[in-house]
Amino acid sequence: MTNNQKVLKFVEDSAALALPDEIVWITGEESQLDALRAEAVKTGELIKLNDELLPGCYLHRTKVNDVARVEDRTFICCKNKEDAGPINYWMDPRQAYELSREIARGRMKGKRMYVIPYSMGVVGSPFSKIGIEVTDSIYVVLNMAIMTRVGTMCLDALGEDGDFIKGFHASCDIDAEKRYIMHFPEDNTIISVNSAYGGNVLLGKKCFALRIASNLGRKEGWMAEHMLILGVTLPSGEKKYVAAAFPSACGKTNLAMLIPPKSFLEKGYSIECVGDDIAWIRVGEDGRLWAANPENGFFGVAPGTNVKSNPNALAATQKGTIFTNVALNTDNMTVWWEGLDKNPPEHCIDWTGKPWDYKKYDKRDKSTCAAHPNSRFTAPAKNCPCVSPEFDSKTGVPLSAIIFGGRRATTTPLVYQSRDWNHGVFVGSIMSSETTAAATGAVGVLRHDPMAMKPFAGYHMGDYWQHWIDMGKKVSNPPKIFNVNWFRTDAEGNFIWPGFGDNMRVLKWIIDRCDGKVDAEETAIGYVPHAEDIDMEGLDIDRATLESILYVDKARWAKEAEEIQGYYTNSIRSRIPQELWDALATLKKNCEE
Ligand code: GTP
Ligand code: SPV
Ligand code: MN
């Protein structure tokens, strides 16, 4: 397969530890993957779905204790604890290696160890980086084959001496008490034991493309961000690209594949998707920031995805897709989840594998759901009807705007623009959002999630903010920075803004601001639209309601500023760039006046 001694040694060492019966190199050939699919169906690891309605699609159910990322078991293992920073979980690398070796020792006996050579990014692009993941799970192999570019060409790209990111995954007993997702940024190594769920085990995704890559980016002068990338075609035919960072399950996939409202389509607006979760961003020779999506598929949230909310995502899941923890319609062997349609299947197996009675379903009680709230689809990007022609571009796409956004019932307006790059970094640093089912723990709790990277920045958050400030200095024409909030609620808890396709109305304002085509009101927090500048054609929302979600309540923001001061002082504590302290002082002053 390869003469690269570093690869061979990593595979040998992994095998010497886990003692598999056999080592299988994944070549990327369809015949090999097909044989693995057939084997997984035989053992029950996968359920084959209706081949006419959902060709090449499978259902997988995880253990009930293994349904989401586990932030409190996810560790940054660098020598100096202070370098991991105060909001990452840290473990001493020596202790982490010892502990994981103890857990994984001999755990692949009687099993095969698959060696997956994969590339994050188009092979041969200056953005791309190679990883090798070893795993005992066919589910992991098949998901990696959708989510990344897998196969022999990655070994060829490495050559005899190339370096790569090492990833070791052993399922062990899926024991939540012995579950560890460990990152060794100083060794470019990831170790994951006792899980078989997405973000914990598809090591190219959050572990490599964010936690390890954020370290590489800091060293090498680029950025690894939890961002979608989309292209907007304007009526003039011109294309603009935008990246947006929202926390997990806060709308990235949906925005990335948005279909504009009818009146916008008629005018000639359209959206194409470059990426839905991760952006690697580099400085271009033209003084702009250029972004590429290192992934090759979508690991998207199933619940809420339907023909109205996200027809492109739904279309992407109609072939060659692996569904995880959704419900099974046993009448026709198709899948269902809450929010797919209003017709729950009469004969249905829920995500835990038990028969499910739709008459007992109460949409306010998550425990009665047929699909897990964090159930997912793994779909090839090429399936998506609106995938960008730039998807496989080796240069990436130039960014006009960067958008931050969270799930905030109050306070944060529908959209505002930062005054400049450094103020934009401040806006990212003060993001808060309600927690979701994408990670274990309580849902709906407001917490700080700077740049949507709280669970993913692989080093000290203060240093990460400094890196953002430094990147701004490297570009003569940086993207404009905005913040959005689709999630303001009324007194009854209903979302006020319709969201989804109608977010195009906000995107248009953002693009027009970048082009200097529209005025704005300068407020305490930044530039906010005049209500009449949001194109509301075809939308039945009165002016007062729109104004209510654009309104910047200074008294509330004064309190918010106090709270941010507490977060900076007590949570992040050190290494916070002076530029951000200055921006906080300005915010406070603006709220007093
Ligand atoms: P990860 O894959 O976890 O990173 O999530 P994501 O950021 O891609 O979120 P996604 O687009 O999958 O949306 C998550 C949930 O938010 C789904 O249940 C959506 O239906 C819902 N959602 C997305 N966009 C909007 C919106 O504009 N308004 C409202 N109210 N809900 C939305
Ligand atoms: C997220 O949680 O942000 C995801 C899903 O995109 S996972 O791959 O599990 O991280
Ligand atoms: Mn994500």
XYZ file of C-alpha atoms and ligand atoms in Angstrom:
636
model
C 0.000 0.000 0.000
C 2.703 2.470 0.994
C 6.434 2.771 1.658
C 5.920 5.631 4.051
C 7.691 4.347 7.165
C 5.776 6.715 9.462
C 2.468 5.351 8.236
C 3.660 1.765 8.531
C 4.969 2.362 12.043
C 1.709 3.989 13.159
C -0.307 1.048 11.814
C 2.090 -1.465 13.390
C 2.053 0.270 16.753
C -1.733 0.468 16.713
C -2.010 -3.224 15.895
C 0.571 -4.150 18.532
C -1.607 -2.399 21.094
C -5.098 -3.468 20.037
C -4.149 -6.918 18.668
C -6.625 -7.226 15.786
C -6.877 -10.570 13.989
C -6.424 -8.851 10.661
C -5.466 -5.476 9.217
C -7.473 -4.176 6.250
C -6.355 -1.148 4.257
C -9.217 0.877 2.854
C -8.510 1.563 -0.806
C -11.584 3.659 -1.538
C -12.773 1.173 -4.157
C -16.539 0.706 -4.338
C -16.213 -3.094 -4.341
C -14.432 -3.048 -0.998
C -16.961 -0.663 0.547
C -19.797 -2.775 -0.834
C -18.433 -5.886 0.814
C -18.230 -3.988 4.114
C -21.836 -2.781 3.735
C -22.970 -6.353 3.145
C -21.084 -7.553 6.186
C -22.516 -4.804 8.387
C -26.031 -5.714 7.252
C -25.347 -9.328 8.153
C -24.245 -8.464 11.682
C -27.067 -5.939 12.179
C -24.694 -2.973 12.420
C -26.571 -1.527 9.435
C -30.140 -2.004 8.259
C -30.614 -1.896 4.494
C -33.389 0.517 3.509
C -35.797 0.269 0.581
C -33.548 0.132 -2.462
C -36.130 1.657 -4.798
C -37.117 4.575 -2.588
C -33.726 5.114 -0.923
C -31.089 3.444 -3.100
C -27.822 2.658 -1.347
C -29.153 3.928 1.997
C -28.727 2.365 5.418
C -29.899 2.885 8.988
C -27.607 2.567 11.980
C -28.578 2.714 15.656
C -25.992 3.638 18.265
C -26.080 2.463 21.864
C -28.494 4.611 23.847
C -25.619 5.990 25.932
C -23.708 7.116 22.847
C -25.799 9.630 20.913
C -23.862 12.910 20.889
C -20.510 14.559 21.432
C -19.270 14.339 25.013
C -17.627 17.631 25.838
C -16.624 16.703 29.379
C -14.789 13.625 28.090
C -13.046 15.472 25.253
C -9.495 16.428 26.180
C -6.723 18.609 24.849
C -3.526 16.857 25.906
C -0.662 19.340 25.567
C 2.330 19.445 27.890
C 1.482 22.753 29.500
C -2.029 22.880 30.977
C -2.192 26.654 30.551
C -1.859 26.242 26.750
C -5.122 24.273 26.586
C -6.737 27.216 28.326
C -9.395 27.461 31.003
C -12.434 26.268 29.001
C -10.957 23.091 27.511
C -10.679 19.865 29.453
C -6.994 19.080 29.779
C -5.039 15.934 30.493
C -1.306 15.439 30.781
C -0.196 13.729 27.530
C 1.771 11.010 29.337
C -1.174 10.174 31.534
C -3.557 10.303 28.541
C -1.435 7.915 26.470
C -1.139 5.540 29.396
C -4.827 5.621 30.226
C -5.981 5.136 26.619
C -3.467 2.329 26.064
C -4.736 0.567 29.138
C -8.304 0.863 27.860
C -7.532 -0.167 24.253
C -4.998 -2.935 24.956
C -6.053 -6.120 23.146
C -9.526 -4.702 22.413
C -9.458 -5.592 18.694
C -8.858 -9.303 19.369
C -11.235 -11.294 17.188
C -11.831 -8.185 15.086
C -10.393 -6.452 12.078
C -8.557 -3.164 12.208
C -9.361 -0.952 9.229
C -6.760 1.556 8.105
C -8.428 4.576 6.501
C -6.152 6.948 4.564
C -8.159 10.134 4.028
C -7.746 13.707 2.928
C -9.397 16.753 4.445
C -9.727 18.951 1.389
C -9.226 18.201 -2.285
C -6.079 16.089 -2.697
C -3.386 18.312 -4.156
C -4.924 21.587 -2.971
C -2.774 23.866 -0.776
C -5.595 23.684 1.782
C -5.614 19.916 2.100
C -4.114 17.710 4.813
C -3.912 13.934 5.081
C -5.007 11.774 8.004
C -4.831 8.074 8.761
C -7.564 6.693 11.010
C -7.444 3.151 12.309
C -10.729 1.796 13.623
C -12.515 -1.459 14.418
C -15.876 -0.115 13.217
C -17.315 -0.635 9.737
C -19.772 2.180 10.494
C -16.798 4.519 10.922
C -15.211 3.333 7.664
C -18.414 3.860 5.684
C -19.099 7.268 7.228
C -15.517 8.413 6.639
C -15.891 7.288 3.015
C -18.786 9.749 2.671
C -17.472 12.588 4.838
C -13.890 12.675 3.537
C -11.897 11.754 0.446
C -10.760 8.229 1.269
C -8.360 5.823 -0.375
C -5.034 4.982 -1.901
C -4.606 8.391 -3.563
C -4.103 9.828 -0.064
C -1.151 7.488 0.528
C 0.207 8.448 -2.883
C -0.113 12.114 -1.944
C 1.859 11.444 1.263
C 4.687 9.818 -0.625
C 7.570 8.161 1.197
C 8.117 10.843 3.765
C 4.924 12.912 4.137
C 3.425 13.675 7.549
C -0.163 13.007 8.510
C -2.585 13.257 11.415
C -2.771 10.005 13.375
C -6.186 8.840 14.500
C -6.788 5.756 16.644
C -10.337 4.621 17.338
C -11.397 1.544 19.299
C -15.056 0.909 20.108
C -14.231 -1.174 23.217
C -17.468 -1.578 25.249
C -19.045 1.811 24.484
C -18.642 2.336 28.206
C -19.568 5.961 28.889
C -17.436 5.928 32.042
C -14.335 4.973 30.056
C -15.077 7.151 27.030
C -12.219 9.475 26.079
C -11.759 11.671 23.043
C -8.138 12.805 23.328
C -6.201 15.275 21.196
C -2.427 15.600 21.239
C -1.739 18.775 19.232
C 2.012 18.476 19.842
C 2.011 15.004 18.221
C -0.751 15.516 15.625
C -2.513 12.568 17.213
C -6.117 11.761 18.160
C -7.263 8.838 20.315
C -10.927 7.918 20.742
C -12.163 5.018 22.848
C -15.550 3.693 23.997
C -17.739 5.605 21.572
C -19.134 4.933 18.119
C -21.042 8.200 17.597
C -20.281 10.681 14.795
C -18.340 13.614 16.176
C -16.502 11.382 18.667
C -15.253 8.837 16.130
C -15.254 10.281 12.600
C -11.863 11.654 13.504
C -11.460 13.767 10.355
C -14.312 16.010 11.427
C -14.266 17.931 14.711
C -11.157 16.213 16.137
C -8.859 16.850 13.162
C -10.495 19.560 11.042
C -11.145 21.797 14.068
C -9.254 20.862 17.251
C -5.966 19.753 15.677
C -6.312 22.036 12.629
C -6.911 25.117 14.800
C -3.476 24.443 16.297
C -1.918 23.953 12.853
C -3.605 27.103 11.570
C -2.268 29.151 14.443
C 1.257 27.916 13.791
C 1.038 28.192 10.008
C -0.985 31.413 9.701
C -4.435 30.181 8.657
C -7.750 29.477 10.375
C -9.878 26.372 11.029
C -13.438 27.434 11.832
C -16.853 25.912 12.648
C -18.418 27.611 9.624
C -20.604 26.928 6.646
C -19.574 28.464 3.327
C -22.171 29.586 0.790
C -22.201 31.389 -2.532
C -24.840 33.964 -3.436
C -25.540 34.740 -7.077
C -26.876 38.271 -7.432
C -29.343 39.440 -10.097
C -26.326 41.003 -11.863
C -24.816 37.524 -12.206
C -22.013 38.393 -9.802
C -21.165 35.822 -7.101
C -20.333 36.575 -3.480
C -19.174 34.116 -0.843
C -20.023 34.187 2.823
C -18.946 32.015 5.783
C -21.048 31.682 8.929
C -20.277 30.278 12.379
C -23.282 29.073 14.397
C -23.009 26.609 17.288
C -23.981 22.964 16.799
C -27.612 22.503 15.734
C -28.122 26.251 15.282
C -28.740 26.361 11.539
C -25.506 26.020 9.502
C -26.702 23.211 7.221
C -30.001 25.009 6.716
C -28.439 28.363 5.817
C -25.820 26.733 3.575
C -28.533 25.181 1.387
C -31.122 27.932 1.575
C -33.667 28.375 -1.203
C -34.591 32.062 -1.514
C -38.231 33.201 -1.306
C -40.153 33.388 -4.585
C -39.726 37.134 -5.059
C -35.941 36.759 -4.693
C -35.816 33.861 -7.152
C -37.731 35.972 -9.638
C -35.200 38.763 -9.260
C -32.377 36.323 -9.961
C -30.941 35.485 -6.525
C -29.725 31.951 -5.875
C -27.630 30.175 -3.265
C -25.086 27.422 -3.644
C -23.478 25.365 -0.914
C -19.693 25.085 -0.565
C -19.775 23.622 2.950
C -22.137 23.176 5.893
C -19.931 22.767 8.976
C -16.221 23.504 8.667
C -14.166 26.121 6.834
C -10.402 26.273 6.452
C -9.463 29.847 5.690
C -6.256 31.208 4.169
C -4.860 34.573 3.158
C -5.060 35.065 -0.602
C -2.514 36.909 -2.714
C -5.241 39.459 -3.430
C -5.422 40.511 0.235
C -8.702 38.719 0.849
C -9.486 35.660 2.948
C -10.200 32.495 0.949
C -12.181 29.567 2.367
C -12.424 25.879 1.507
C -14.545 23.123 2.990
C -12.295 20.232 4.062
C -15.205 17.755 4.117
C -16.801 15.740 1.331
C -20.259 15.117 2.799
C -22.839 16.370 5.274
C -23.316 14.940 8.765
C -26.574 16.787 9.241
C -29.273 16.980 11.917
C -32.313 14.987 10.729
C -35.181 16.321 12.922
C -36.764 19.391 11.412
C -35.422 18.636 7.917
C -38.335 18.587 5.453
C -39.366 19.635 1.945
C -40.213 23.102 3.157
C -37.376 23.834 5.613
C -34.499 22.323 3.634
C -35.444 20.559 0.388
C -31.807 20.468 -0.732
C -30.675 18.550 2.351
C -33.613 16.199 2.024
C -32.762 15.557 -1.630
C -29.148 14.905 -0.645
C -30.295 12.058 1.627
C -32.228 10.126 -1.015
C -29.310 7.925 -2.091
C -26.010 6.637 -0.726
C -26.827 7.946 2.756
C -26.315 6.480 6.214
C -28.979 7.487 8.718
C -28.112 7.327 12.409
C -30.739 7.058 15.173
C -33.749 8.019 13.064
C -36.998 6.002 13.099
C -37.708 3.116 10.721
C -41.004 2.819 8.867
C -41.366 -0.966 8.701
C -44.185 -0.862 6.142
C -41.842 0.291 3.385
C -38.379 0.296 4.995
C -37.929 4.043 4.805
C -36.963 6.490 7.523
C -38.874 9.069 9.529
C -38.076 11.755 12.052
C -39.961 14.463 13.901
C -40.586 17.367 11.556
C -40.188 15.334 8.328
C -43.940 15.482 7.697
C -47.171 15.367 9.650
C -47.702 11.644 9.015
C -45.757 9.571 11.499
C -45.613 5.993 10.251
C -48.201 3.647 11.632
C -45.724 0.794 11.928
C -42.526 2.159 13.246
C -39.398 1.226 15.184
C -37.934 4.075 17.194
C -34.248 5.003 17.382
C -33.695 2.633 20.303
C -34.993 -0.311 18.274
C -38.375 -0.561 20.018
C -41.842 -0.459 18.420
C -43.194 3.085 18.539
C -46.823 4.169 18.846
C -47.479 7.473 17.090
C -50.607 7.965 19.209
C -48.382 8.416 22.261
C -46.209 11.029 20.599
C -46.261 14.402 22.330
C -44.149 16.950 20.505
C -43.303 18.807 23.729
C -41.900 15.666 25.348
C -38.608 14.589 23.728
C -38.747 11.205 25.436
C -41.722 10.274 23.222
C -39.814 10.978 19.998
C -39.338 8.262 17.392
C -36.026 9.718 16.205
C -33.352 10.926 18.614
C -33.233 14.766 18.704
C -29.594 14.490 17.549
C -30.286 11.844 14.905
C -28.263 12.488 11.761
C -27.830 11.748 8.076
C -24.433 11.204 6.458
C -24.918 12.233 2.837
C -22.409 12.726 -0.003
C -22.057 16.419 -0.872
C -22.355 15.639 -4.569
C -25.978 14.540 -3.929
C -26.976 18.057 -2.963
C -28.862 19.825 -5.777
C -27.337 23.189 -4.837
C -23.748 22.040 -4.319
C -21.421 24.766 -5.592
C -19.382 24.332 -8.782
C -16.546 25.558 -6.516
C -16.989 22.592 -4.158
C -13.878 20.852 -5.512
C -11.940 24.051 -6.103
C -8.297 23.849 -5.070
C -8.116 27.559 -4.340
C -11.259 27.904 -2.242
C -13.579 30.901 -2.545
C -12.990 34.558 -1.553
C -15.037 35.714 1.447
C -17.019 38.954 1.361
C -18.557 38.444 4.801
C -18.221 36.393 7.956
C -21.397 35.920 9.989
C -21.641 34.879 13.622
C -24.895 33.760 15.160
C -26.421 31.975 18.100
C -29.696 30.842 19.555
C -30.837 33.766 21.677
C -34.469 34.207 22.755
C -33.791 37.839 23.693
C -31.290 40.713 23.472
C -29.426 39.993 20.198
C -31.131 41.582 17.181
C -31.947 39.804 13.926
C -28.752 41.197 12.391
C -26.043 43.757 13.060
C -22.706 44.606 11.535
C -19.476 45.204 13.398
C -17.675 48.509 13.012
C -14.481 46.883 11.702
C -12.463 43.641 11.845
C -11.304 43.945 15.461
C -14.797 44.865 16.615
C -16.015 41.867 14.609
C -13.615 39.631 16.555
C -15.159 41.090 19.721
C -18.654 40.292 18.381
C -17.548 36.677 17.817
C -15.944 36.493 21.249
C -19.162 37.514 23.053
C -21.413 34.964 21.309
C -23.789 33.122 23.593
C -26.203 30.432 22.553
C -28.648 27.979 24.070
C -27.254 24.447 24.246
C -28.699 21.796 21.903
C -28.895 17.999 21.631
C -25.662 17.887 19.571
C -23.708 17.414 22.804
C -24.690 15.485 25.931
C -26.019 17.545 28.841
C -28.948 19.881 29.395
C -30.603 21.466 26.348
C -31.673 25.122 26.196
C -29.122 26.490 28.663
C -27.622 29.820 27.587
C -23.822 29.626 27.567
C -20.907 31.432 26.009
C -19.787 29.868 22.756
C -17.265 32.243 21.194
C -17.139 31.943 17.390
C -19.174 28.689 17.862
C -15.769 27.194 18.794
C -16.112 26.588 22.536
C -16.056 22.800 22.078
C -13.615 22.889 19.154
C -10.790 25.393 19.657
C -7.817 23.133 20.404
C -5.929 25.682 22.506
C -6.349 28.632 24.871
C -9.367 30.766 23.902
C -7.438 33.979 24.575
C -4.684 32.897 22.160
C -7.378 31.928 19.660
C -8.861 35.429 19.836
C -5.351 36.864 19.399
C -4.969 34.700 16.283
C -8.159 36.252 14.883
C -6.793 39.757 15.585
C -3.485 38.805 13.932
C -5.215 37.364 10.853
C -7.010 40.693 10.376
C -3.621 42.375 10.074
C -2.580 40.044 7.260
C -5.351 41.038 4.863
C -5.814 44.392 3.192
C -9.413 43.580 2.274
C -10.876 41.497 5.114
C -14.463 40.213 5.052
C -17.018 42.393 6.841
C -18.212 40.791 10.067
C -21.891 40.444 11.048
C -23.987 38.790 13.739
C -27.413 37.228 13.206
C -30.069 35.716 15.459
C -32.928 33.727 13.889
C -34.193 32.610 17.284
C -35.866 35.576 19.017
C -39.078 34.400 20.685
C -42.373 36.052 21.637
C -44.137 35.870 25.011
C -45.485 32.405 24.158
C -42.029 31.130 23.203
C -42.699 31.059 19.442
C -39.949 32.110 17.046
C -40.752 35.595 15.746
C -38.621 35.433 12.601
C -39.743 32.770 10.070
C -36.140 31.738 9.396
C -34.987 29.166 6.832
C -35.534 30.490 3.242
C -36.547 33.893 4.593
C -33.040 34.296 6.019
C -32.228 35.303 2.422
C -33.753 38.683 3.299
C -31.037 39.194 5.903
C -28.320 37.792 3.633
C -29.290 40.343 0.991
C -28.853 43.183 3.484
C -25.470 41.760 4.462
C -24.292 41.562 0.843
C -25.635 45.050 0.129
C -23.678 46.354 3.128
C -20.517 44.710 1.781
C -21.132 46.430 -1.531
C -21.799 49.778 0.168
C -25.293 49.811 -1.343
C -27.354 50.332 1.783
C -27.281 52.629 4.752
C -27.575 51.518 8.391
C -28.211 52.915 11.820
C -25.209 53.112 14.114
C -26.213 51.758 17.534
C -24.443 50.876 20.780
C -23.471 47.456 19.433
C -22.787 48.213 15.769
C -24.711 48.890 12.552
C -28.349 47.765 12.478
C -30.630 47.849 9.409
C -33.326 50.448 8.953
C -36.481 48.312 8.907
C -37.365 49.522 5.400
C -34.075 48.142 4.058
C -35.000 44.528 4.805
C -36.832 43.316 1.691
C -40.082 41.880 3.087
C -41.898 41.308 -0.221
C -44.218 38.327 0.096
C -43.768 38.010 3.850
C -46.626 38.677 6.205
C -44.852 40.338 9.124
C -45.854 43.820 10.207
C -43.367 46.627 10.501
C -43.632 46.867 14.296
C -42.736 43.184 14.681
C -39.720 43.564 12.407
C -38.651 46.659 14.313
C -39.000 44.769 17.592
C -36.395 42.194 16.526
C -34.075 44.860 15.126
C -34.266 46.962 18.281
C -31.134 47.342 20.404
C -32.242 47.675 24.021
C -29.432 49.622 25.707
C -30.478 48.652 29.227
C -30.348 44.966 28.313
C -27.014 45.439 26.544
C -25.599 47.242 29.580
C -26.395 44.110 31.573
C -24.998 41.933 28.806
C -21.761 43.953 28.894
C -21.467 43.335 32.647
C -21.995 39.659 32.044
C -19.337 39.632 29.288
C -16.927 41.370 31.642
C -17.541 38.519 34.094
C -16.938 35.933 31.365
C -13.681 37.556 30.266
C -12.471 38.032 33.827
C -13.577 34.795 35.461
C -13.752 32.244 32.639
C -11.116 33.164 30.061
C -9.019 35.066 32.629
C -5.787 35.546 30.686
C -4.321 36.111 27.207
C -7.304 38.239 26.120
C -6.171 40.712 23.427
C -6.211 44.366 24.493
C -8.319 45.113 21.383
C -11.168 43.078 22.894
C -10.937 44.781 26.297
C -11.079 48.102 24.437
C -14.162 46.977 22.491
C -15.827 45.944 25.751
C -15.086 49.343 27.268
C -16.624 51.000 24.204
C -19.736 48.828 24.459
C -20.162 49.781 28.101
C -19.749 53.449 27.334
C -22.186 53.249 24.400
C -24.814 51.670 26.618
C -24.557 54.433 29.221
C -25.199 57.315 26.858
P -24.512 20.864 13.401
O -24.522 19.879 12.296
O -24.763 20.268 14.732
O -23.275 21.711 13.415
O -25.822 21.820 13.207
P -26.151 23.011 12.196
O -25.589 24.284 12.709
O -25.804 22.633 10.814
O -27.753 23.153 12.340
P -28.915 22.719 11.347
O -28.944 23.560 10.107
O -28.878 21.260 11.163
O -30.198 23.120 12.194
C -30.406 22.608 13.492
C -31.820 22.825 13.928
O -32.156 24.216 13.873
C -32.832 22.103 13.043
O -33.817 21.511 13.850
C -33.416 23.195 12.196
O -34.731 22.912 11.808
C -33.332 24.428 13.093
N -33.153 25.667 12.297
C -32.249 25.870 11.311
N -32.389 27.107 10.753
C -33.406 27.705 11.420
C -34.042 28.990 11.314
O -33.686 29.833 10.494
N -35.048 29.242 12.196
C -35.460 28.317 13.115
N -36.451 28.655 13.931
N -34.901 27.091 13.233
C -33.888 26.786 12.402
C -21.722 19.369 15.710
O -22.055 18.919 16.810
O -21.372 20.573 15.555
C -21.780 18.509 14.522
C -22.016 17.087 14.706
O -21.569 18.992 13.417
S -20.604 16.239 15.261
O -19.924 15.693 14.098
O -21.055 15.191 16.137
O -19.714 17.159 15.933
Mn -21.221 21.231 13.520
